[in-house]
PDB file of C-alpha atoms in Angstrom:
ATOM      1  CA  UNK A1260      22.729 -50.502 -72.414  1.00  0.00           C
ATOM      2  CA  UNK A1261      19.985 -48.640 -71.701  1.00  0.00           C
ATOM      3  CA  UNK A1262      21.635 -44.998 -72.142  1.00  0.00           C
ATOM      4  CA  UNK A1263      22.241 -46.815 -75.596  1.00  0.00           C
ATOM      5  CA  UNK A1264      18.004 -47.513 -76.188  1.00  0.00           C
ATOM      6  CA  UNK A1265      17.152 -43.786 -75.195  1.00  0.00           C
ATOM      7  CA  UNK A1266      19.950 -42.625 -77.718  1.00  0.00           C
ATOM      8  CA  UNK A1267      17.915 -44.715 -80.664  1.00  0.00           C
ATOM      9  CA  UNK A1268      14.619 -44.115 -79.376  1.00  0.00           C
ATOM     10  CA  UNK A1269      14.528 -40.870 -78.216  1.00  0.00           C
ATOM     11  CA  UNK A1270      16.026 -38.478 -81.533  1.00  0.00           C
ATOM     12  CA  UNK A1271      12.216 -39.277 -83.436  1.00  0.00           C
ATOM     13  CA  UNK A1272      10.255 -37.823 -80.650  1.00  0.00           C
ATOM     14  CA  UNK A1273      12.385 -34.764 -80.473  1.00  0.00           C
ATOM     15  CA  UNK A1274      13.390 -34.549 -84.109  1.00  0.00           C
ATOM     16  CA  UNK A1275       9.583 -34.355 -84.925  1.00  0.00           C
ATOM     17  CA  UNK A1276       9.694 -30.919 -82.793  1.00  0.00           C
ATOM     18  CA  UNK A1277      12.720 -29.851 -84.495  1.00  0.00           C
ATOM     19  CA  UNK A1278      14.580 -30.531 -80.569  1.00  0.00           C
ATOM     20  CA  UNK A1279      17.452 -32.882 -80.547  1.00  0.00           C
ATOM     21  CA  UNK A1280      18.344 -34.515 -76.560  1.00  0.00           C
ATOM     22  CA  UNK A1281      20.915 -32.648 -75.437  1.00  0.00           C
ATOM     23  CA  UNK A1282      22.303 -35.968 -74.045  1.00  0.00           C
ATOM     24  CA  UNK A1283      22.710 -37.525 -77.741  1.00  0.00           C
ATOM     25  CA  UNK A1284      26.501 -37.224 -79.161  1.00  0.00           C
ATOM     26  CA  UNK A1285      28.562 -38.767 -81.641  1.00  0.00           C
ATOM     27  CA  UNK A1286      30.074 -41.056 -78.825  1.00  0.00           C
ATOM     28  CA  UNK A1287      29.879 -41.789 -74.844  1.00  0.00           C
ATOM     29  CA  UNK A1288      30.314 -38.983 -72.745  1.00  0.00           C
ATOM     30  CA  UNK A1289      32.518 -40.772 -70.314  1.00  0.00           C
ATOM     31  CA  UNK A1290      34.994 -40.888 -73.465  1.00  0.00           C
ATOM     32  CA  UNK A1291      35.930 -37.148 -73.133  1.00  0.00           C
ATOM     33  CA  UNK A1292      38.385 -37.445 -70.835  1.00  0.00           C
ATOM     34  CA  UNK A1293      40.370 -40.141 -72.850  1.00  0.00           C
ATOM     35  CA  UNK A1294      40.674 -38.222 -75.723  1.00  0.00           C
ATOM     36  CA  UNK A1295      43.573 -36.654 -76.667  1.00  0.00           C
ATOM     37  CA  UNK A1296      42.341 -33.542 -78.279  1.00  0.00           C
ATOM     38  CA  UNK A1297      41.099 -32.909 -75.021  1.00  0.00           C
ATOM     39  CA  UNK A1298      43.837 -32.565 -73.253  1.00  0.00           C
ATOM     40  CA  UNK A1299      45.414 -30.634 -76.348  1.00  0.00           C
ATOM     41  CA  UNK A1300      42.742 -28.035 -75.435  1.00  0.00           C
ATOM     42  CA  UNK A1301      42.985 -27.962 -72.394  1.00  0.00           C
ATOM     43  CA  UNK A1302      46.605 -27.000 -72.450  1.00  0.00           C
ATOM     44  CA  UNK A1303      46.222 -24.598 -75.149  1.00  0.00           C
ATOM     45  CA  UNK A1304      43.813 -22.919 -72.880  1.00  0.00           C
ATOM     46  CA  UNK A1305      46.074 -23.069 -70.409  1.00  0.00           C
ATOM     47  CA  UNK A1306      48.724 -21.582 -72.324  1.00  0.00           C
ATOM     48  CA  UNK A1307      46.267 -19.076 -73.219  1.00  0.00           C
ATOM     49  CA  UNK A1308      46.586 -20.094 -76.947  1.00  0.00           C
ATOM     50  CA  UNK A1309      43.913 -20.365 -79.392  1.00  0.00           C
ATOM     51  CA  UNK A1310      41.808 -23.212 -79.244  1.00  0.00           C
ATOM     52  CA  UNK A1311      38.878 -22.487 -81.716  1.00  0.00           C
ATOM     53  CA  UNK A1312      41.018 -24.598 -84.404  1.00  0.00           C
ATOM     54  CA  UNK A1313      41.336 -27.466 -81.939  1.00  0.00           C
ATOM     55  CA  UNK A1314      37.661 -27.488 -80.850  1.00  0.00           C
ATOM     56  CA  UNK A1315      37.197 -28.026 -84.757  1.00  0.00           C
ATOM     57  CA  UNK A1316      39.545 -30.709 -84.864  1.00  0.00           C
ATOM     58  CA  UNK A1317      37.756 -32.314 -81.727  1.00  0.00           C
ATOM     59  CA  UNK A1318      34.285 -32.467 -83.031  1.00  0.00           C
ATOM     60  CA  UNK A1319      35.541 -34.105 -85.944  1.00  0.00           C
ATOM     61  CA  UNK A1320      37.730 -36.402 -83.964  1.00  0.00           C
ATOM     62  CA  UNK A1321      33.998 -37.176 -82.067  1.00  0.00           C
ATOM     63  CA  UNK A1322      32.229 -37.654 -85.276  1.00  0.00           C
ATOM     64  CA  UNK A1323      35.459 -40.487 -86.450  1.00  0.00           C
ATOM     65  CA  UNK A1324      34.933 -41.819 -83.574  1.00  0.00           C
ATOM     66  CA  UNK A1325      31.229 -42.393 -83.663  1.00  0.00           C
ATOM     67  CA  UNK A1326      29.233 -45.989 -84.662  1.00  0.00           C
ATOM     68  CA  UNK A1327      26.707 -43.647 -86.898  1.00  0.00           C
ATOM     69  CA  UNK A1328      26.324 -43.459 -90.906  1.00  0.00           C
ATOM     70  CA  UNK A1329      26.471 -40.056 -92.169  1.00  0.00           C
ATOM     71  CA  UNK A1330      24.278 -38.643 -95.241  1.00  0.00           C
ATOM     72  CA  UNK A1331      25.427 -36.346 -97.617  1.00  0.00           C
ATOM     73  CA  UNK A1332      23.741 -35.585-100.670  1.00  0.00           C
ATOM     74  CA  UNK A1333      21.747 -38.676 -99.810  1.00  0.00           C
ATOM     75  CA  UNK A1334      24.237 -41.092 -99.756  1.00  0.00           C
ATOM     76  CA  UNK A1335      25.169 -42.746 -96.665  1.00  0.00           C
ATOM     77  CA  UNK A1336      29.088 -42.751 -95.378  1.00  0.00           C
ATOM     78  CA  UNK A1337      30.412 -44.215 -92.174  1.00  0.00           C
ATOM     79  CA  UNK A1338      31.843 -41.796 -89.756  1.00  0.00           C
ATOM     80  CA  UNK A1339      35.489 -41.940 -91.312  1.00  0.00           C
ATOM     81  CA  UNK A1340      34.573 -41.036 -93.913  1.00  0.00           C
ATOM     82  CA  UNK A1341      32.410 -38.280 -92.903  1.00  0.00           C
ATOM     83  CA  UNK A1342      35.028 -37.043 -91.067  1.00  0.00           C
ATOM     84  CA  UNK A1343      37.816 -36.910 -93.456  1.00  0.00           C
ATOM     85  CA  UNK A1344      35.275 -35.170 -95.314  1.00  0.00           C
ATOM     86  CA  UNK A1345      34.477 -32.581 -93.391  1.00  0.00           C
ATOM     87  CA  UNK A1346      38.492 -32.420 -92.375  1.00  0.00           C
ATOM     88  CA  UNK A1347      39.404 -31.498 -96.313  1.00  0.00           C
ATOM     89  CA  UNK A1348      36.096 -29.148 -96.133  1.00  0.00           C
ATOM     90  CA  UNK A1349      37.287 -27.259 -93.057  1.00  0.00           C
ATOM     91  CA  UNK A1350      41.231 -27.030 -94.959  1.00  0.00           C
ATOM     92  CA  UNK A1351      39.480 -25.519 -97.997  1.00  0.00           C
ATOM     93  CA  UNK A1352      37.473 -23.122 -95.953  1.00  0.00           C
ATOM     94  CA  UNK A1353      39.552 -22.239 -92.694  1.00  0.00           C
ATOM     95  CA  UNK A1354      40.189 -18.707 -93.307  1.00  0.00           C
ATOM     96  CA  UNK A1355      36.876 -18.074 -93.040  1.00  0.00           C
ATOM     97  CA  UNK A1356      35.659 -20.080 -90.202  1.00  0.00           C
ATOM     98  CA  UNK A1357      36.984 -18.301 -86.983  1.00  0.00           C
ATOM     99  CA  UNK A1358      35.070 -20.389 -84.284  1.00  0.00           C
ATOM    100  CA  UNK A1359      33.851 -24.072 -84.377  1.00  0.00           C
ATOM    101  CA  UNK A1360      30.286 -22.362 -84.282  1.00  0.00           C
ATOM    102  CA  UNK A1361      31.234 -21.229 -87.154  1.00  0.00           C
ATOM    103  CA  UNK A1362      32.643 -24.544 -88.102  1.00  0.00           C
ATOM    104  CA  UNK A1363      29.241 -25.902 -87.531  1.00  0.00           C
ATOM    105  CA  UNK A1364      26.801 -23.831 -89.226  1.00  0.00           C
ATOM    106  CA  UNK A1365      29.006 -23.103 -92.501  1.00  0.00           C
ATOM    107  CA  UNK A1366      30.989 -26.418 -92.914  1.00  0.00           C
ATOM    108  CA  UNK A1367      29.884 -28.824 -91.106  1.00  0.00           C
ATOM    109  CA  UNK A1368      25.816 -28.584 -91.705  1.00  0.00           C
ATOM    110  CA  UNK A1369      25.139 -28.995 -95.303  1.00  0.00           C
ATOM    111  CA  UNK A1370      26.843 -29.386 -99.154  1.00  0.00           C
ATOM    112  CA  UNK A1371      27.741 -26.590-100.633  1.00  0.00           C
ATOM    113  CA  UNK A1372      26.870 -28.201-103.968  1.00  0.00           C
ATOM    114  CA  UNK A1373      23.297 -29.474-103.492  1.00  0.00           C
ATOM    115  CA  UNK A1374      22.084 -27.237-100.534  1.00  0.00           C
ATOM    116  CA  UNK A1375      21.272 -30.343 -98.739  1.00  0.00           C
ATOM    117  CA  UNK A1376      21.539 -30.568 -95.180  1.00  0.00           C
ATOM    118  CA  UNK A1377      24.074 -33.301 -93.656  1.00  0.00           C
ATOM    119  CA  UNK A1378      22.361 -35.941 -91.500  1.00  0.00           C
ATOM    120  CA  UNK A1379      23.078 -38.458 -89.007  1.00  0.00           C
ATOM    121  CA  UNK A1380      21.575 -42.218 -89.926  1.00  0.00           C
ATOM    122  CA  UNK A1381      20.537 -44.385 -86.256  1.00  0.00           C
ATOM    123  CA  UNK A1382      20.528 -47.959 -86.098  1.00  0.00           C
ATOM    124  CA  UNK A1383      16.795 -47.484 -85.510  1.00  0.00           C
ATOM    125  CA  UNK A1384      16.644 -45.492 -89.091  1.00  0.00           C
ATOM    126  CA  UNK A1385      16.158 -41.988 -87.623  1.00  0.00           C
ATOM    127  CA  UNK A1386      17.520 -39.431 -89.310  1.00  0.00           C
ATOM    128  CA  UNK A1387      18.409 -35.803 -87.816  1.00  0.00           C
ATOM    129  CA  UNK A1388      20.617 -32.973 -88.660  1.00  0.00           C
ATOM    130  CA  UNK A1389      24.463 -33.441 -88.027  1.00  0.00           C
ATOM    131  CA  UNK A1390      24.594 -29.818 -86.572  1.00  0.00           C
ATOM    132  CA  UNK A1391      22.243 -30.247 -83.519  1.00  0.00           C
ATOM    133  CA  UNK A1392      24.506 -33.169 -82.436  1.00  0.00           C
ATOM    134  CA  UNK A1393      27.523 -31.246 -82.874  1.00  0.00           C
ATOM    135  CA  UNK A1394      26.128 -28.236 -80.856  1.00  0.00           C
ATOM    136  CA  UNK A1395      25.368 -30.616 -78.435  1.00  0.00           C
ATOM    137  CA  UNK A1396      28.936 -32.349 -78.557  1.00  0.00           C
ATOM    138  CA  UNK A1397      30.568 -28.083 -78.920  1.00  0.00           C
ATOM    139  CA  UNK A1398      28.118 -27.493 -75.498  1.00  0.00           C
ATOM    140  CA  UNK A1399      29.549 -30.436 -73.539  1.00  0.00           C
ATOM    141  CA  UNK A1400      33.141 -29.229 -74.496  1.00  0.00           C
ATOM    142  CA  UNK A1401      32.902 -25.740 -73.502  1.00  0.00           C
ATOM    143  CA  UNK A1402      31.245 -26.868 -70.327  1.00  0.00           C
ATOM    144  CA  UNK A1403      33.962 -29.274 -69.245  1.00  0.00           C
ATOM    145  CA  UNK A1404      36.459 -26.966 -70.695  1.00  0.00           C
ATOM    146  CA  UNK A1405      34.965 -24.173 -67.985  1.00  0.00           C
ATOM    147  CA  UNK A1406      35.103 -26.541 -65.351  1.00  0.00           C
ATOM    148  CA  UNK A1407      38.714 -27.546 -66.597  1.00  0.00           C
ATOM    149  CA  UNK A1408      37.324 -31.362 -65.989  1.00  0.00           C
ATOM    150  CA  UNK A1409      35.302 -33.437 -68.054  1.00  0.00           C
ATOM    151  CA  UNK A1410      31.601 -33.306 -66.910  1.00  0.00           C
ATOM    152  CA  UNK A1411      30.076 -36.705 -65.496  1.00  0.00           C
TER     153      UNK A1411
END
């Protein structure tokens, strides 16, 4: 409960400074390990396979997953939505996104129509940029991806 109240408090203070808490994501942290796609990394790793495509498909697994609305073009969308948006987005553009960095900063940030910038709605009415929670989300993976384990 009270990770929950820093989540809806916190993003104002740091959004003000353009900073984002590393700690807030699309869901609980603790839920990494249960997720499929994680393990379907992890093995791809393994395997030595590619698993840029699959970090994609994670993030927007996370962002499904998440109790957040989504803006785009200033209308507000629940996370399924937002995520089988950003799903069709990716398929149109996929040749030219090689790394879910790239993902991020050319799909996944803003319309390509209006210029507008996607943005994540709190239950508290904050609003911040859907790319500095997905950085933090891509930062988590890659960490627990080095370790092989998810971080606690």
């Amino acid at each position: 409960m009270f990770v929950a109240c820093c989540l809806l408090i916190l993003p104002k203070a740091f959004a003000q400074h353009g900073q984002v808490p590393q700690r807030v994501l699309f869901a609980p942290l603790d839920q990494i390990e249960e997720d499929p796609y994680f393990e379907w990394i992890l093995q791809q790793e393994r395997r030595g396979g590619p698993i840029e495509g699959a970090k994609i498909e994670y993030l927007i697994e996370r962002i499904r997953k998440s109790d957040y609305r989504f803006i785009r073009n200033n209308v507000e969308y629940p996370s399924s939505e937002a995520a089988n948006h950003l799903s069709w987005k990716y398929g149109l553009g996929r040749k030219s996104i090689r790394t879910a960095h790239d993902f991020i900063k050319h799909i996944a940030s803003r319309s390509l129509n209006s210029g507008l910038r996607y943005l994540i709605k709190f239950p508290n009415g904050e609003k911040i940029p859907t790319e500095e929670i997905l950085e933090n989300e891509l930062r988590i993976l890659e960490a627990s991806l080095e370790q092989n384990q998810p971080l606690k």
